Short mmCIF file of C-alpha atoms and ligand atoms in Angstrom, two decimals:
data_model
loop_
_atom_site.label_atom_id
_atom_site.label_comp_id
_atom_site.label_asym_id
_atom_site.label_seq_id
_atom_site.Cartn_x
_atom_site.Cartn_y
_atom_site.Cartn_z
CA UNK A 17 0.00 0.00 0.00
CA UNK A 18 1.22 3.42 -0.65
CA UNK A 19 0.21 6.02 1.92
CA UNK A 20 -0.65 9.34 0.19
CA UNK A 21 1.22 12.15 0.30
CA UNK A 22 -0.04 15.63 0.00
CA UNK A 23 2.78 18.39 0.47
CA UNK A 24 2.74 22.20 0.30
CA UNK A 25 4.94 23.98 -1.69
CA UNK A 26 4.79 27.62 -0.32
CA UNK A 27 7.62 29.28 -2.82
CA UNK A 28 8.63 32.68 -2.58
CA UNK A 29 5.86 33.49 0.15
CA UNK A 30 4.68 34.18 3.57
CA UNK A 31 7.16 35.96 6.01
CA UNK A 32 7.16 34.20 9.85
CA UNK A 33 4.65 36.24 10.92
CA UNK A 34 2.48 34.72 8.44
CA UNK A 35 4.06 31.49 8.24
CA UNK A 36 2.43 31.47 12.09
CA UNK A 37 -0.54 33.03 11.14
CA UNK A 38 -0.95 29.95 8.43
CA UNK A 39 0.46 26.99 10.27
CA UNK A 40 -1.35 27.90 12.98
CA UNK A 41 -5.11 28.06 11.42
CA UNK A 42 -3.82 24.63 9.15
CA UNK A 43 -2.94 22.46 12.37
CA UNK A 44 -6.40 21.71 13.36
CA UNK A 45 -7.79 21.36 10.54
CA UNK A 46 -5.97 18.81 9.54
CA UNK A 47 -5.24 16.66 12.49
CA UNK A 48 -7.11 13.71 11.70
CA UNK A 49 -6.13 13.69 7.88
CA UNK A 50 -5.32 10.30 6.58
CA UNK A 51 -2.45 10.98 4.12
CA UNK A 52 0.73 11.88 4.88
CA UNK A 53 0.76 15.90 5.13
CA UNK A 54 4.44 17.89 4.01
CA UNK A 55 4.68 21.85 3.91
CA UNK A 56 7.41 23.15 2.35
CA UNK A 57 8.13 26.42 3.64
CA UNK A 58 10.99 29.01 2.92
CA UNK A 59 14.25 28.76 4.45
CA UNK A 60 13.71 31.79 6.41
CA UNK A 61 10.60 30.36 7.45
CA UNK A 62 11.79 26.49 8.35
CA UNK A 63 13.08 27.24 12.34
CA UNK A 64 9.30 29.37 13.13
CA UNK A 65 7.64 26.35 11.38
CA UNK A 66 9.08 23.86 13.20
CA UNK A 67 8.36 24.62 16.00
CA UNK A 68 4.63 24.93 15.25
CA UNK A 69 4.15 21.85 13.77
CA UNK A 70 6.75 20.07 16.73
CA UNK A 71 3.97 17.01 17.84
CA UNK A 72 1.21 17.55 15.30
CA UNK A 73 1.29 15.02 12.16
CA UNK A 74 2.57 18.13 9.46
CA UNK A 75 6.52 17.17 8.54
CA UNK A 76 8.64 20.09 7.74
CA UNK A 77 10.04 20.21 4.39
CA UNK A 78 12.32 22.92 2.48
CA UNK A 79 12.35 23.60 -1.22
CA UNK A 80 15.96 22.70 -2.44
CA UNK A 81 19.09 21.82 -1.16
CA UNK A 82 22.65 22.00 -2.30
CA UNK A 83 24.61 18.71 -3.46
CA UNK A 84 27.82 19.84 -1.59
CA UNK A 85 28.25 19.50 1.65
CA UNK A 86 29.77 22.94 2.67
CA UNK A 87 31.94 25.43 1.07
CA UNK A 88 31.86 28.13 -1.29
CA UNK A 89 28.75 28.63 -2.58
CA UNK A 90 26.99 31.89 -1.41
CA UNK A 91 24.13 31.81 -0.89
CA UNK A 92 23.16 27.82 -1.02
CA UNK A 93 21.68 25.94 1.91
CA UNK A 94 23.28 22.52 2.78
CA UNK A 95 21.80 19.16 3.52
CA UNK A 96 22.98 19.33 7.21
CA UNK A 97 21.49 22.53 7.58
CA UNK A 98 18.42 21.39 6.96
CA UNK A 99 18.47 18.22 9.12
CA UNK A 100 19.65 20.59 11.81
CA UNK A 101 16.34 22.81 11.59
CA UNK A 102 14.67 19.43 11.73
CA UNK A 103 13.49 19.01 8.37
CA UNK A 104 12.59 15.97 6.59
CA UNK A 105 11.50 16.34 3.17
CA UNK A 106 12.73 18.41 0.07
CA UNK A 107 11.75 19.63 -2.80
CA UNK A 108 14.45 18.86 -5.67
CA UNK A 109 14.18 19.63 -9.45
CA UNK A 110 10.70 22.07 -9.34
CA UNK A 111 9.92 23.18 -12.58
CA UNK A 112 10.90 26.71 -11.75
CA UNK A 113 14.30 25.67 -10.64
CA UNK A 114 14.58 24.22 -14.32
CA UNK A 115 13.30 26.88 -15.80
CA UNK A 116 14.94 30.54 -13.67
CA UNK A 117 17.91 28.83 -12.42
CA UNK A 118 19.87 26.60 -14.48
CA UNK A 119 18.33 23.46 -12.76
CA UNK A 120 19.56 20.26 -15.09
CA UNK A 121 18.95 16.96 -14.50
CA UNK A 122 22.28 16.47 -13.71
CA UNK A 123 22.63 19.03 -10.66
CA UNK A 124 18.88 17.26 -9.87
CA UNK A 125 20.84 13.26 -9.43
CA UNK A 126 23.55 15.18 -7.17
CA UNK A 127 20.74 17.37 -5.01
CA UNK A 128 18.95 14.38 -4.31
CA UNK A 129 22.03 12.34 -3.54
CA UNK A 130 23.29 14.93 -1.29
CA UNK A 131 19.69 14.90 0.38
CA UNK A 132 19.56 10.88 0.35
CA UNK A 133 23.14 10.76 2.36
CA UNK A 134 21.96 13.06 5.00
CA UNK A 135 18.47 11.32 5.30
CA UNK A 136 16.58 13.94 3.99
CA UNK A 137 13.58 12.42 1.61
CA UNK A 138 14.15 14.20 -1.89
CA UNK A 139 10.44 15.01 -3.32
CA UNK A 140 11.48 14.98 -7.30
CA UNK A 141 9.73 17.25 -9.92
CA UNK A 142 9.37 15.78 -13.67
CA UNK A 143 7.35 17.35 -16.21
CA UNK A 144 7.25 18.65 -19.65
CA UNK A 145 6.09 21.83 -21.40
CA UNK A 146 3.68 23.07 -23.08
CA UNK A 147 6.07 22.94 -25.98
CA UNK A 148 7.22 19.61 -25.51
CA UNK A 149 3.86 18.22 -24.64
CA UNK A 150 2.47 19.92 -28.46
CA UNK A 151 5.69 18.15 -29.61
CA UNK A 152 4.56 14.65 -28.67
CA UNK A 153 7.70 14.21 -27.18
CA UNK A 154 6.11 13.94 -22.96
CA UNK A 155 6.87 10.33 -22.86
CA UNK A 156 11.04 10.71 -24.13
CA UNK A 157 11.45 13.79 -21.75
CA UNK A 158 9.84 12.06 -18.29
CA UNK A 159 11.97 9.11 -19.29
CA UNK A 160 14.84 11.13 -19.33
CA UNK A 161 13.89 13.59 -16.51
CA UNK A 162 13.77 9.99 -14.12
CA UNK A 163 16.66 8.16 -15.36
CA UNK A 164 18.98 11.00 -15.10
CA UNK A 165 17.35 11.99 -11.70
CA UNK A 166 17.55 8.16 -10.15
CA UNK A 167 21.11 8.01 -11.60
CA UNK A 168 22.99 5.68 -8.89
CA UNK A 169 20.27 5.87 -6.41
CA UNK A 170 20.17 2.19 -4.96
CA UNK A 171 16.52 0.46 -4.54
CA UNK A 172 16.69 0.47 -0.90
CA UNK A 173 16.21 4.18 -0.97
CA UNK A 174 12.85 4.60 -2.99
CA UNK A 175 10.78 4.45 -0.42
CA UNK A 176 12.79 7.53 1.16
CA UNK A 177 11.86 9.37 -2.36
CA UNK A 178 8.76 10.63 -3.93
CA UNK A 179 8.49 12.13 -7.38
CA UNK A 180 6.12 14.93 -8.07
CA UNK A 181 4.29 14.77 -12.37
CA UNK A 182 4.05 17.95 -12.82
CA UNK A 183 3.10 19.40 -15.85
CA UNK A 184 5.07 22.69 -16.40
CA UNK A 185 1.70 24.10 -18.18
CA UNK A 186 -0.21 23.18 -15.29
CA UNK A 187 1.66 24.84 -12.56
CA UNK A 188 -0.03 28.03 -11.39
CA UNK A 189 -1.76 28.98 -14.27
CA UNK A 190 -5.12 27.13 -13.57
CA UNK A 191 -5.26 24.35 -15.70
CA UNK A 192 -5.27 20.87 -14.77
CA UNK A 193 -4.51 18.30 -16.20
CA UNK A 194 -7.51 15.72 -16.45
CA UNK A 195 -7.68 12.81 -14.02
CA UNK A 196 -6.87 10.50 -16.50
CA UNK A 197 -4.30 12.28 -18.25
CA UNK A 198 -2.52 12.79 -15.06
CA UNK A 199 -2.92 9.32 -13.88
CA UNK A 200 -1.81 7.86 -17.57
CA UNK A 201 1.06 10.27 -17.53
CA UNK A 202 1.97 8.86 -13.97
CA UNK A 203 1.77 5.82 -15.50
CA UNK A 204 4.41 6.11 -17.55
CA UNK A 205 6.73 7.34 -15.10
CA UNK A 206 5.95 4.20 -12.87
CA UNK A 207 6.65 2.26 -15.76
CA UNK A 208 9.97 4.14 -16.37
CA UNK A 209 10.87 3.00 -12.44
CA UNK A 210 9.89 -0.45 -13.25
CA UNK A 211 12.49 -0.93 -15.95
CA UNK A 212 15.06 1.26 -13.67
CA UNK A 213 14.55 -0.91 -10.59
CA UNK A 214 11.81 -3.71 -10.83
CA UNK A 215 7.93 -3.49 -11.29
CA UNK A 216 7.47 -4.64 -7.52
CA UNK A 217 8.85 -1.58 -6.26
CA UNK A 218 7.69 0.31 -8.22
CA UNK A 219 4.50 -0.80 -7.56
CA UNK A 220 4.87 -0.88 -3.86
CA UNK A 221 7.45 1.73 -2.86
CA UNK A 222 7.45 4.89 -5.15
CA UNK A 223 5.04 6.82 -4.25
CA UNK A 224 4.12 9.50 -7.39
CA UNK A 225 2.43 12.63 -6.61
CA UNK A 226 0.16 15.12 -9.16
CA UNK A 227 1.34 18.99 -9.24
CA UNK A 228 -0.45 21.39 -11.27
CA UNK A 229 -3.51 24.04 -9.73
CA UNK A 230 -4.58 21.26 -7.82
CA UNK A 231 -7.32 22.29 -5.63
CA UNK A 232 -10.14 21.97 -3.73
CA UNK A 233 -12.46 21.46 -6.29
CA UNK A 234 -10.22 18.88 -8.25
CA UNK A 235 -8.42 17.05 -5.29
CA UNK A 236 -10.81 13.95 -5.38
CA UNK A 237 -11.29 13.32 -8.57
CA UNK A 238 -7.27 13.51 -9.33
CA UNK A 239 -6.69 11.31 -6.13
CA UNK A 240 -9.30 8.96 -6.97
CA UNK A 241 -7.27 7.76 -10.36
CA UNK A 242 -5.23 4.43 -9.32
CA UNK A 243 -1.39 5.99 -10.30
CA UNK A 244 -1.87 9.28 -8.38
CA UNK A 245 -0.56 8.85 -4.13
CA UNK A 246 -0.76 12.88 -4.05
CA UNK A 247 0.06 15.97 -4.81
CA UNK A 248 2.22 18.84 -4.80
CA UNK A 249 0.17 22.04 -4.22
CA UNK A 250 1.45 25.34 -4.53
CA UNK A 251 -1.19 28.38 -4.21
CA UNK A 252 -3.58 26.34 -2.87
CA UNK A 253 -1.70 25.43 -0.20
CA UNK A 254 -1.35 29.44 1.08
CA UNK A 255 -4.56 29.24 2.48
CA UNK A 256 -5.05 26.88 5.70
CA UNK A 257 -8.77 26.18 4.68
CA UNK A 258 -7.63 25.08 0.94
CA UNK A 259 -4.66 22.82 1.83
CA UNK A 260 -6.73 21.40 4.48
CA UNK A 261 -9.45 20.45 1.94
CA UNK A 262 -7.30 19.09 -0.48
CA UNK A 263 -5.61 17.19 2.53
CA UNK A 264 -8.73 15.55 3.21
CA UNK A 265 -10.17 15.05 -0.64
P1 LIG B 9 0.28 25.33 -8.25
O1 LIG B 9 1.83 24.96 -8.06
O2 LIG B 9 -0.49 24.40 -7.37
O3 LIG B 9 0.18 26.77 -7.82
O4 LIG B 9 -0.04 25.14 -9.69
C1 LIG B 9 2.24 23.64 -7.94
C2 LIG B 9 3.74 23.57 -7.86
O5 LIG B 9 4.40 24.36 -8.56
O6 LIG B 9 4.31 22.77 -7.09
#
């Protein structure tokens, strides 16, 4: 059985005033959820956040990490520092790293080994664009996207590792991908894990989440499909009453 896994990804927002404001509202609400619930807050924000969610069932996640483990790179954020704040999941590889700044798949495989050898759980973005999708190439570049990303990662760490489908047209502009587009597009990545590893674990252990103005309104039907164990939800997931309704689809 794979548990689902609905994680925040708060990006460039909410200072710690509001990151308490926020956390504080969510925690009720979504104390009895049955997935797994992740934000992903800031790094300014991660040390105000933990502490608020210190006992309740919301992990603390961050939104990237470096691959080295110290030196110099100003103004990069290493695994340890992370661990240190008490953090446990990270976002690697978002679509917006790709996109503003010079994210490869390449820098993705050392991120999330750097995460992996700390003990962080990497939570790994695929998806194509609009151009790509018109191309007909979607299938080539998520095969490429996860092989390049899973590059040396040994099986006994995919259940410390979700990956996030999401479709770069999809991702704060309003439009979803259909339930069964998204869960036939998941499918292929799953498939793509079955040939990298073996189709038991990749039936049993990775753990593939939807990203893309997910919502209230859309949550069920998306987590209804059989390939889809969550999502990754970025403005929804700014407002406690939202997130906690896609929480609880
Ligand atoms: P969105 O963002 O929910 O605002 O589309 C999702 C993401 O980028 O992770």
């Amino acid at each position: 059985m794979r548990q689902p896994i609905i994680a925040g990804n708060w990006k460039m927002n909410n200072t710690i005033a509001a990151t308490k404001a926020l956390l504080t509202d969510l925690i009720p609400l979504v104390a009895d959820a049955k997935a797994e619930v992740v934000v992903c807050v800031p790094y300014t924000n991660i040390a105000a956040a933990g502490e608020l969610v210190k006992g309740t069932n919301i992990k603390l996640g961050a939104e990237n990490v470096h691959w080295a483990e110290k030196g110099a790179f100003t103004g990069e954020i290493s695994a340890d520092m992370l661990v240190e704040l008490g953090v446990e999941y990270v976002i690697i590889g978002h679509s917006e790293r790709r996109q503003y700044f010079g994210e490869t798949d390449q820098t993705v495989n050392a991120r999330v080994k750097a995460a992996l050898s700390k003990g962080l759980k990497p939570i790994i973005c695929v998806g194509e664009t609009l151009e790509e999708r018109e191309g007909g190439i979607v299938e080539e570049v998520l095969v490429r996207q996860t092989t390049e990303a899973f590059k040396d990662i040994d099986k006994d760490q995919l259940e410390n590792i979700v990956i996030a489908y999401e479709p770069v047209w999809a991702i704060g502009t309003g439009k979803t991908a259909t339930a069964q587009d998204a869960n036939d597009t998941i499918a292929i990545i799953r498939n793509t894990m079955a040939k990298l590893y073996c189709e038991k674990c990749a039936e049993e252990k990775v753990r593939i989440q939807y990203g893309g103005s997910m919502n209230p309104k859309n949550a069920s039907e998306l987590m209804a499909m059989p390939q889809i164990d969550g999502g990754l939800i970025g403005g929804a997931s700014l407002k406690a009453v939202d997130f906690s309704q896609v929480v609880k689809y």
